[in-house]
Amino acid sequence: MSVRYQNWRDDYQSRLKTPDQACEAIKEGDLVSITILCPAPLVGAFVNRAKQLNRVDFRTLAPNNPDLFNPAIVKGEKEIEIFIGDAMRPSHDAKISTYLPNTFMLGMKATDNNREEARLPDVFLTPCSVPNEQGYVHFGPHMWMRKSYAKRCPKTIAIVDPNMSKVHGDVWMHVSEIDTFIEGAIKLVDRPGVEERVRTLSPEPLRPQLLELLEKVSNEQLALVEAMFHAFPPELLKTSLGMVEIDPAAQGIANNLRGLIRDGDTIQVGVGQPSSLMFLAGAFDDAKHLGVHTELGSPGLAKLWARGIVDGSRKTLFPGKSVAVAWTGCDGEDLKIIADNPAFELHLPENILNPALMSQNRQMTSINSAIAVDLLGQIASEDRFGGHMVNGTGGQPDTHIAAALCEDGRAITVMRSTAMEGSISKVVARHDAGTLVTIPRYLADTIITEFGVARLLDKNHRQRAEELIAIAHPDFRGELREQAKELWG
């Protein structure tokens, strides 16, 4: 073992800086990657540094500081990676930021192959755990691409979060592999202290709901509750923490999905709506020996493991383990089950979301959401009204292709039949001009709404139209039939 590894504590101490000192490593014209859920002290220090520079570009997911998108403060290109979501949509709509089309399976390819077009961030900002006794840190249950970037970027600045629960899998890096650490900027959250503050400072009518909420949150979520309980009602807090309600349409979709789930399936469930509701809506309750090989989590996932429905015993890859790139999307009760549980592992997305690997799973079954599907089976999951982006690809292409390629797999798309309080059909004859198609028609497989299941494999255009019209909302079926006749006779 090298001297650096033996004397890691001295090495670690030499790398400690304040947030502002650490961000001095960011230079004029750098591209900075800001990880999802990057802690506020580090993002704030980046903004302070950006004010001192004429130009700095950044790439991010789900940021928490509006100053990032103020062109007068941060001058440079602003890239959105993987998905847009509620936090990023205003800046994208205003054309302040732009989207980076990529997938997990190809996200590191240009860099790893030294392609001329590769643009690896110069600096990566991320949280990490407290070092263990051997001098290794991990990136917590929301790992995503944190380790992938930390391994490759010339400079990594890591802010130590003492509240991170321990995770398992390919998650560790030695402190000698990370340039700079920030300690003390994130305080250890004291659960009894938070409960006492909620008990004494919250409005009395809301106090019982808030205290009940605290019982269900993970350690990582405690700080969010403490920061928000005085300003946001319990119902809004529940939504922020993944505590969702099942609407009738989602329940109908789950009932239809239930009949397609087989004992021994290896499942992937997307975090979009309505796919993320399928665990809580009981879509998997009749199955046995399920495995999990997925991008992210959803509320209820880990509780299926606790009930014995998920055991991974029939998986081809990682038998006995549930694997993902992050457990983002799970609720607090799930995260408590996952914490330091070796049955749940995190791995690098460029590895486990590569369809060449993922498709080797037995009965690989992907379940993802869509915004609209046309009568040919073209699946649009990123935009509406012909090019107005509301989301990115996420892991849908990777996981859908994996299930499509799996010999006994099934690629399922779930969606409510209507949008905007029933005024718009999500089954459409043709997508509007400019619509971004996420899954082409030749990879479409199975589409589910609350009104039924459309099986598109081995179906021609006319037959596909019949299948899809049958699962559209009844109010729109007549119009869709007329449009189908005009298109295909």
PDB file of N, CA and C in Angstrom, residues 407-486:
ATOM      1  N   GLU A 407     -34.415 -11.484 -24.456  1.00  0.00           N
ATOM      2  CA  GLU A 407     -35.135 -12.553 -25.163  1.00  0.00           C
ATOM      3  C   GLU A 407     -36.547 -12.746 -24.634  1.00  0.00           C
ATOM      4  N   ASP A 408     -36.722 -12.710 -23.316  1.00  0.00           N
ATOM      5  CA  ASP A 408     -38.054 -12.878 -22.730  1.00  0.00           C
ATOM      6  C   ASP A 408     -38.491 -11.616 -21.981  1.00  0.00           C
ATOM      7  N   GLY A 409     -37.991 -10.463 -22.452  1.00  0.00           N
ATOM      8  CA  GLY A 409     -38.314  -9.194 -21.803  1.00  0.00           C
ATOM      9  C   GLY A 409     -39.551  -8.541 -22.388  1.00  0.00           C
ATOM     10  N   ARG A 410     -39.984  -7.479 -21.733  1.00  0.00           N
ATOM     11  CA  ARG A 410     -41.125  -6.702 -22.212  1.00  0.00           C
ATOM     12  C   ARG A 410     -40.886  -5.239 -21.863  1.00  0.00           C
ATOM     13  N   ALA A 411     -41.017  -4.356 -22.860  1.00  0.00           N
ATOM     14  CA  ALA A 411     -40.851  -2.917 -22.668  1.00  0.00           C
ATOM     15  C   ALA A 411     -42.227  -2.271 -22.595  1.00  0.00           C
ATOM     16  N   ILE A 412     -42.606  -1.841 -21.410  1.00  0.00           N
ATOM     17  CA  ILE A 412     -43.957  -1.336 -21.150  1.00  0.00           C
ATOM     18  C   ILE A 412     -43.923   0.179 -20.993  1.00  0.00           C
ATOM     19  N   THR A 413     -44.892   0.844 -21.614  1.00  0.00           N
ATOM     20  CA  THR A 413     -45.078   2.282 -21.453  1.00  0.00           C
ATOM     21  C   THR A 413     -46.444   2.523 -20.827  1.00  0.00           C
ATOM     22  N   VAL A 414     -46.476   3.288 -19.742  1.00  0.00           N
ATOM     23  CA  VAL A 414     -47.741   3.572 -19.062  1.00  0.00           C
ATOM     24  C   VAL A 414     -48.045   5.067 -19.151  1.00  0.00           C
ATOM     25  N   MET A 415     -49.329   5.393 -19.315  1.00  0.00           N
ATOM     26  CA  MET A 415     -49.727   6.800 -19.326  1.00  0.00           C
ATOM     27  C   MET A 415     -51.223   6.909 -19.053  1.00  0.00           C
ATOM     28  N   ARG A 416     -51.604   8.006 -18.448  1.00  0.00           N
ATOM     29  CA  ARG A 416     -53.019   8.307 -18.323  1.00  0.00           C
ATOM     30  C   ARG A 416     -53.571   8.596 -19.714  1.00  0.00           C
ATOM     31  N   SER A 417     -54.841   8.332 -19.929  1.00  0.00           N
ATOM     32  CA  SER A 417     -55.414   8.476 -21.268  1.00  0.00           C
ATOM     33  C   SER A 417     -55.616   9.924 -21.678  1.00  0.00           C
ATOM     34  N   THR A 418     -55.710  10.834 -20.700  1.00  0.00           N
ATOM     35  CA  THR A 418     -55.953  12.249 -21.021  1.00  0.00           C
ATOM     36  C   THR A 418     -55.042  13.145 -20.197  1.00  0.00           C
ATOM     37  N   ALA A 419     -54.992  14.402 -20.606  1.00  0.00           N
ATOM     38  CA  ALA A 419     -54.274  15.434 -19.866  1.00  0.00           C
ATOM     39  C   ALA A 419     -55.161  16.668 -19.758  1.00  0.00           C
ATOM     40  N   MET A 420     -54.713  17.604 -18.928  1.00  0.00           N
ATOM     41  CA  MET A 420     -55.413  18.884 -18.758  1.00  0.00           C
ATOM     42  C   MET A 420     -56.889  18.665 -18.438  1.00  0.00           C
ATOM     43  N   GLU A 421     -57.105  17.909 -17.344  1.00  0.00           N
ATOM     44  CA  GLU A 421     -58.440  17.649 -16.804  1.00  0.00           C
ATOM     45  C   GLU A 421     -59.361  17.019 -17.840  1.00  0.00           C
ATOM     46  N   GLY A 422     -58.809  16.131 -18.647  1.00  0.00           N
ATOM     47  CA  GLY A 422     -59.606  15.377 -19.588  1.00  0.00           C
ATOM     48  C   GLY A 422     -59.866  16.062 -20.916  1.00  0.00           C
ATOM     49  N   SER A 423     -59.278  17.234 -21.130  1.00  0.00           N
ATOM     50  CA  SER A 423     -59.581  17.982 -22.359  1.00  0.00           C
ATOM     51  C   SER A 423     -58.721  17.561 -23.548  1.00  0.00           C
ATOM     52  N   ILE A 424     -57.636  16.827 -23.297  1.00  0.00           N
ATOM     53  CA  ILE A 424     -56.709  16.426 -24.361  1.00  0.00           C
ATOM     54  C   ILE A 424     -56.462  14.926 -24.276  1.00  0.00           C
ATOM     55  N   SER A 425     -56.537  14.243 -25.408  1.00  0.00           N
ATOM     56  CA  SER A 425     -56.207  12.825 -25.455  1.00  0.00           C
ATOM     57  C   SER A 425     -54.702  12.659 -25.548  1.00  0.00           C
ATOM     58  N   LYS A 426     -54.166  11.696 -24.789  1.00  0.00           N
ATOM     59  CA  LYS A 426     -52.737  11.412 -24.872  1.00  0.00           C
ATOM     60  C   LYS A 426     -52.438  10.340 -25.918  1.00  0.00           C
ATOM     61  N   VAL A 427     -53.464   9.690 -26.416  1.00  0.00           N
ATOM     62  CA  VAL A 427     -53.343   8.898 -27.649  1.00  0.00           C
ATOM     63  C   VAL A 427     -53.721   9.829 -28.782  1.00  0.00           C
ATOM     64  N   VAL A 428     -52.801  10.073 -29.697  1.00  0.00           N
ATOM     65  CA  VAL A 428     -53.040  11.039 -30.777  1.00  0.00           C
ATOM     66  C   VAL A 428     -52.847  10.355 -32.126  1.00  0.00           C
ATOM     67  N   ALA A 429     -53.548  10.852 -33.126  1.00  0.00           N
ATOM     68  CA  ALA A 429     -53.384  10.277 -34.462  1.00  0.00           C
ATOM     69  C   ALA A 429     -51.979  10.525 -34.986  1.00  0.00           C
ATOM     70  N   ARG A 430     -51.549  11.766 -34.885  1.00  0.00           N
ATOM     71  CA  ARG A 430     -50.198  12.157 -35.260  1.00  0.00           C
ATOM     72  C   ARG A 430     -49.657  13.124 -34.226  1.00  0.00           C
ATOM     73  N   HIS A 431     -48.376  13.018 -33.942  1.00  0.00           N
ATOM     74  CA  HIS A 431     -47.757  14.018 -33.088  1.00  0.00           C
ATOM     75  C   HIS A 431     -47.694  15.351 -33.823  1.00  0.00           C
ATOM     76  N   ASP A 432     -47.754  16.430 -33.062  1.00  0.00           N
ATOM     77  CA  ASP A 432     -47.587  17.757 -33.647  1.00  0.00           C
ATOM     78  C   ASP A 432     -46.211  17.872 -34.289  1.00  0.00           C
ATOM     79  N   ALA A 433     -46.117  18.689 -35.302  1.00  0.00           N
ATOM     80  CA  ALA A 433     -44.823  18.931 -35.953  1.00  0.00           C
ATOM     81  C   ALA A 433     -43.814  19.427 -34.920  1.00  0.00           C
ATOM     82  N   GLY A 434     -42.631  18.849 -34.958  1.00  0.00           N
ATOM     83  CA  GLY A 434     -41.581  19.245 -34.026  1.00  0.00           C
ATOM     84  C   GLY A 434     -41.518  18.430 -32.764  1.00  0.00           C
ATOM     85  N   THR A 435     -42.465  17.511 -32.560  1.00  0.00           N
ATOM     86  CA  THR A 435     -42.462  16.682 -31.348  1.00  0.00           C
ATOM     87  C   THR A 435     -41.196  15.826 -31.297  1.00  0.00           C
ATOM     88  N   LEU A 436     -40.591  15.770 -30.123  1.00  0.00           N
ATOM     89  CA  LEU A 436     -39.400  14.949 -29.905  1.00  0.00           C
ATOM     90  C   LEU A 436     -39.848  13.529 -29.558  1.00  0.00           C
ATOM     91  N   VAL A 437     -39.543  12.585 -30.417  1.00  0.00           N
ATOM     92  CA  VAL A 437     -39.919  11.192 -30.187  1.00  0.00           C
ATOM     93  C   VAL A 437     -38.820  10.514 -29.374  1.00  0.00           C
ATOM     94  N   THR A 438     -39.161  10.026 -28.194  1.00  0.00           N
ATOM     95  CA  THR A 438     -38.188   9.387 -27.312  1.00  0.00           C
ATOM     96  C   THR A 438     -37.944   7.934 -27.704  1.00  0.00           C
ATOM     97  N   ILE A 439     -39.022   7.213 -28.011  1.00  0.00           N
ATOM     98  CA  ILE A 439     -38.930   5.813 -28.428  1.00  0.00           C
ATOM     99  C   ILE A 439     -39.567   5.691 -29.811  1.00  0.00           C
ATOM    100  N   PRO A 440     -38.800   5.282 -30.837  1.00  0.00           N
ATOM    101  CA  PRO A 440     -39.375   5.159 -32.185  1.00  0.00           C
ATOM    102  C   PRO A 440     -40.365   4.011 -32.262  1.00  0.00           C
ATOM    103  N   ARG A 441     -41.194   4.028 -33.299  1.00  0.00           N
ATOM    104  CA  ARG A 441     -42.289   3.054 -33.394  1.00  0.00           C
ATOM    105  C   ARG A 441     -41.775   1.618 -33.490  1.00  0.00           C
ATOM    106  N   TYR A 442     -40.593   1.416 -34.087  1.00  0.00           N
ATOM    107  CA  TYR A 442     -40.112   0.051 -34.253  1.00  0.00           C
ATOM    108  C   TYR A 442     -39.569  -0.552 -32.956  1.00  0.00           C
ATOM    109  N   LEU A 443     -39.491   0.249 -31.893  1.00  0.00           N
ATOM    110  CA  LEU A 443     -39.134  -0.289 -30.580  1.00  0.00           C
ATOM    111  C   LEU A 443     -40.324  -0.298 -29.624  1.00  0.00           C
ATOM    112  N   ALA A 444     -41.482   0.201 -30.087  1.00  0.00           N
ATOM    113  CA  ALA A 444     -42.671   0.180 -29.228  1.00  0.00           C
ATOM    114  C   ALA A 444     -43.092  -1.256 -28.968  1.00  0.00           C
ATOM    115  N   ASP A 445     -43.585  -1.506 -27.777  1.00  0.00           N
ATOM    116  CA  ASP A 445     -43.912  -2.873 -27.368  1.00  0.00           C
ATOM    117  C   ASP A 445     -45.322  -2.918 -26.791  1.00  0.00           C
ATOM    118  N   THR A 446     -45.474  -2.496 -25.545  1.00  0.00           N
ATOM    119  CA  THR A 446     -46.752  -2.585 -24.846  1.00  0.00           C
ATOM    120  C   THR A 446     -47.098  -1.227 -24.247  1.00  0.00           C
ATOM    121  N   ILE A 447     -48.302  -0.735 -24.509  1.00  0.00           N
ATOM    122  CA  ILE A 447     -48.767   0.558 -23.992  1.00  0.00           C
ATOM    123  C   ILE A 447     -49.959   0.291 -23.079  1.00  0.00           C
ATOM    124  N   ILE A 448     -49.971   0.909 -21.913  1.00  0.00           N
ATOM    125  CA  ILE A 448     -51.064   0.709 -20.945  1.00  0.00           C
ATOM    126  C   ILE A 448     -51.639   2.056 -20.527  1.00  0.00           C
ATOM    127  N   THR A 449     -52.958   2.165 -20.572  1.00  0.00           N
ATOM    128  CA  THR A 449     -53.675   3.268 -19.931  1.00  0.00           C
ATOM    129  C   THR A 449     -54.646   2.653 -18.924  1.00  0.00           C
ATOM    130  N   GLU A 450     -55.444   3.506 -18.291  1.00  0.00           N
ATOM    131  CA  GLU A 450     -56.449   2.990 -17.356  1.00  0.00           C
ATOM    132  C   GLU A 450     -57.548   2.226 -18.073  1.00  0.00           C
ATOM    133  N   PHE A 451     -57.583   2.319 -19.415  1.00  0.00           N
ATOM    134  CA  PHE A 451     -58.642   1.647 -20.167  1.00  0.00           C
ATOM    135  C   PHE A 451     -58.189   0.337 -20.815  1.00  0.00           C
ATOM    136  N   GLY A 452     -56.942  -0.050 -20.623  1.00  0.00           N
ATOM    137  CA  GLY A 452     -56.548  -1.343 -21.161  1.00  0.00           C
ATOM    138  C   GLY A 452     -55.099  -1.417 -21.577  1.00  0.00           C
ATOM    139  N   VAL A 453     -54.780  -2.509 -22.306  1.00  0.00           N
ATOM    140  CA  VAL A 453     -53.421  -2.821 -22.733  1.00  0.00           C
ATOM    141  C   VAL A 453     -53.383  -2.906 -24.253  1.00  0.00           C
ATOM    142  N   ALA A 454     -52.488  -2.160 -24.883  1.00  0.00           N
ATOM    143  CA  ALA A 454     -52.283  -2.225 -26.329  1.00  0.00           C
ATOM    144  C   ALA A 454     -50.981  -2.972 -26.595  1.00  0.00           C
ATOM    145  N   ARG A 455     -51.073  -4.072 -27.333  1.00  0.00           N
ATOM    146  CA  ARG A 455     -49.900  -4.879 -27.657  1.00  0.00           C
ATOM    147  C   ARG A 455     -49.502  -4.578 -29.097  1.00  0.00           C
ATOM    148  N   LEU A 456     -48.338  -3.974 -29.289  1.00  0.00           N
ATOM    149  CA  LEU A 456     -47.957  -3.449 -30.593  1.00  0.00           C
ATOM    150  C   LEU A 456     -46.947  -4.312 -31.347  1.00  0.00           C
ATOM    151  N   LEU A 457     -46.261  -5.209 -30.673  1.00  0.00           N
ATOM    152  CA  LEU A 457     -45.301  -6.054 -31.378  1.00  0.00           C
ATOM    153  C   LEU A 457     -46.009  -6.884 -32.441  1.00  0.00           C
ATOM    154  N   ASP A 458     -45.369  -7.015 -33.612  1.00  0.00           N
ATOM    155  CA  ASP A 458     -45.905  -7.804 -34.727  1.00  0.00           C
ATOM    156  C   ASP A 458     -47.213  -7.250 -35.276  1.00  0.00           C
ATOM    157  N   LYS A 459     -47.511  -5.994 -35.030  1.00  0.00           N
ATOM    158  CA  LYS A 459     -48.731  -5.371 -35.552  1.00  0.00           C
ATOM    159  C   LYS A 459     -48.367  -4.344 -36.627  1.00  0.00           C
ATOM    160  N   ASN A 460     -49.157  -4.330 -37.732  1.00  0.00           N
ATOM    161  CA  ASN A 460     -48.940  -3.321 -38.762  1.00  0.00           C
ATOM    162  C   ASN A 460     -49.558  -1.993 -38.336  1.00  0.00           C
ATOM    163  N   HIS A 461     -49.434  -0.979 -39.170  1.00  0.00           N
ATOM    164  CA  HIS A 461     -49.905   0.351 -38.799  1.00  0.00           C
ATOM    165  C   HIS A 461     -51.400   0.373 -38.493  1.00  0.00           C
ATOM    166  N   ARG A 462     -52.213  -0.265 -39.319  1.00  0.00           N
ATOM    167  CA  ARG A 462     -53.656  -0.271 -39.060  1.00  0.00           C
ATOM    168  C   ARG A 462     -53.970  -1.004 -37.768  1.00  0.00           C
ATOM    169  N   GLN A 463     -53.315  -2.146 -37.548  1.00  0.00           N
ATOM    170  CA  GLN A 463     -53.574  -2.920 -36.336  1.00  0.00           C
ATOM    171  C   GLN A 463     -53.127  -2.165 -35.087  1.00  0.00           C
ATOM    172  N   ARG A 464     -52.016  -1.464 -35.196  1.00  0.00           N
ATOM    173  CA  ARG A 464     -51.559  -0.657 -34.063  1.00  0.00           C
ATOM    174  C   ARG A 464     -52.570   0.435 -33.735  1.00  0.00           C
ATOM    175  N   ALA A 465     -53.091   1.064 -34.768  1.00  0.00           N
ATOM    176  CA  ALA A 465     -54.094   2.102 -34.536  1.00  0.00           C
ATOM    177  C   ALA A 465     -55.300   1.536 -33.796  1.00  0.00           C
ATOM    178  N   GLU A 466     -55.755   0.344 -34.179  1.00  0.00           N
ATOM    179  CA  GLU A 466     -56.891  -0.290 -33.504  1.00  0.00           C
ATOM    180  C   GLU A 466     -56.575  -0.569 -32.045  1.00  0.00           C
ATOM    181  N   GLU A 467     -55.377  -1.096 -31.793  1.00  0.00           N
ATOM    182  CA  GLU A 467     -54.970  -1.391 -30.416  1.00  0.00           C
ATOM    183  C   GLU A 467     -54.970  -0.118 -29.564  1.00  0.00           C
ATOM    184  N   LEU A 468     -54.411   0.948 -30.089  1.00  0.00           N
ATOM    185  CA  LEU A 468     -54.263   2.172 -29.313  1.00  0.00           C
ATOM    186  C   LEU A 468     -55.579   2.922 -29.146  1.00  0.00           C
ATOM    187  N   ILE A 469     -56.426   2.911 -30.168  1.00  0.00           N
ATOM    188  CA  ILE A 469     -57.740   3.543 -30.025  1.00  0.00           C
ATOM    189  C   ILE A 469     -58.554   2.843 -28.936  1.00  0.00           C
ATOM    190  N   ALA A 470     -58.381   1.543 -28.830  1.00  0.00           N
ATOM    191  CA  ALA A 470     -59.142   0.778 -27.828  1.00  0.00           C
ATOM    192  C   ALA A 470     -58.771   1.148 -26.400  1.00  0.00           C
ATOM    193  N   ILE A 471     -57.561   1.701 -26.175  1.00  0.00           N
ATOM    194  CA  ILE A 471     -57.173   2.084 -24.806  1.00  0.00           C
ATOM    195  C   ILE A 471     -57.211   3.597 -24.612  1.00  0.00           C
ATOM    196  N   ALA A 472     -57.636   4.329 -25.645  1.00  0.00           N
ATOM    197  CA  ALA A 472     -57.818   5.777 -25.497  1.00  0.00           C
ATOM    198  C   ALA A 472     -59.070   6.051 -24.664  1.00  0.00           C
ATOM    199  N   HIS A 473     -59.190   7.258 -24.173  1.00  0.00           N
ATOM    200  CA  HIS A 473     -60.402   7.624 -23.436  1.00  0.00           C
ATOM    201  C   HIS A 473     -61.598   7.521 -24.385  1.00  0.00           C
ATOM    202  N   PRO A 474     -62.725   6.962 -23.930  1.00  0.00           N
ATOM    203  CA  PRO A 474     -63.898   6.808 -24.799  1.00  0.00           C
ATOM    204  C   PRO A 474     -64.341   8.098 -25.483  1.00  0.00           C
ATOM    205  N   ASP A 475     -64.146   9.242 -24.843  1.00  0.00           N
ATOM    206  CA  ASP A 475     -64.575  10.503 -25.436  1.00  0.00           C
ATOM    207  C   ASP A 475     -63.830  10.837 -26.728  1.00  0.00           C
ATOM    208  N   PHE A 476     -62.669  10.221 -26.947  1.00  0.00           N
ATOM    209  CA  PHE A 476     -61.846  10.582 -28.104  1.00  0.00           C
ATOM    210  C   PHE A 476     -61.760   9.456 -29.143  1.00  0.00           C
ATOM    211  N   ARG A 477     -62.363   8.325 -28.873  1.00  0.00           N
ATOM    212  CA  ARG A 477     -62.175   7.185 -29.773  1.00  0.00           C
ATOM    213  C   ARG A 477     -62.804   7.426 -31.151  1.00  0.00           C
ATOM    214  N   GLY A 478     -63.963   8.043 -31.191  1.00  0.00           N
ATOM    215  CA  GLY A 478     -64.605   8.287 -32.475  1.00  0.00           C
ATOM    216  C   GLY A 478     -63.763   9.176 -33.363  1.00  0.00           C
ATOM    217  N   GLU A 479     -63.264  10.247 -32.808  1.00  0.00           N
ATOM    218  CA  GLU A 479     -62.410  11.170 -33.570  1.00  0.00           C
ATOM    219  C   GLU A 479     -61.136  10.471 -34.028  1.00  0.00           C
ATOM    220  N   LEU A 480     -60.549   9.652 -33.158  1.00  0.00           N
ATOM    221  CA  LEU A 480     -59.328   8.941 -33.533  1.00  0.00           C
ATOM    222  C   LEU A 480     -59.587   7.938 -34.654  1.00  0.00           C
ATOM    223  N   ARG A 481     -60.744   7.293 -34.642  1.00  0.00           N
ATOM    224  CA  ARG A 481     -61.077   6.348 -35.725  1.00  0.00           C
ATOM    225  C   ARG A 481     -61.184   7.069 -37.066  1.00  0.00           C
ATOM    226  N   GLU A 482     -61.816   8.240 -37.056  1.00  0.00           N
ATOM    227  CA  GLU A 482     -61.942   9.009 -38.295  1.00  0.00           C
ATOM    228  C   GLU A 482     -60.564   9.433 -38.806  1.00  0.00           C
ATOM    229  N   GLN A 483     -59.715   9.869 -37.903  1.00  0.00           N
ATOM    230  CA  GLN A 483     -58.368  10.282 -38.297  1.00  0.00           C
ATOM    231  C   GLN A 483     -57.557   9.097 -38.812  1.00  0.00           C
ATOM    232  N   ALA A 484     -57.743   7.933 -38.190  1.00  0.00           N
ATOM    233  CA  ALA A 484     -57.036   6.736 -38.641  1.00  0.00           C
ATOM    234  C   ALA A 484     -57.450   6.352 -40.059  1.00  0.00           C
ATOM    235  N   LYS A 485     -58.746   6.465 -40.379  1.00  0.00           N
ATOM    236  CA  LYS A 485     -59.235   6.156 -41.734  1.00  0.00           C
ATOM    237  C   LYS A 485     -58.598   7.090 -42.761  1.00  0.00           C
ATOM    238  N   GLU A 486     -58.471   8.371 -42.398  1.00  0.00           N
ATOM    239  CA  GLU A 486     -57.852   9.316 -43.325  1.00  0.00           C
ATOM    240  C   GLU A 486     -56.395   8.982 -43.580  1.00  0.00           C
TER     241      GLU A 486
END
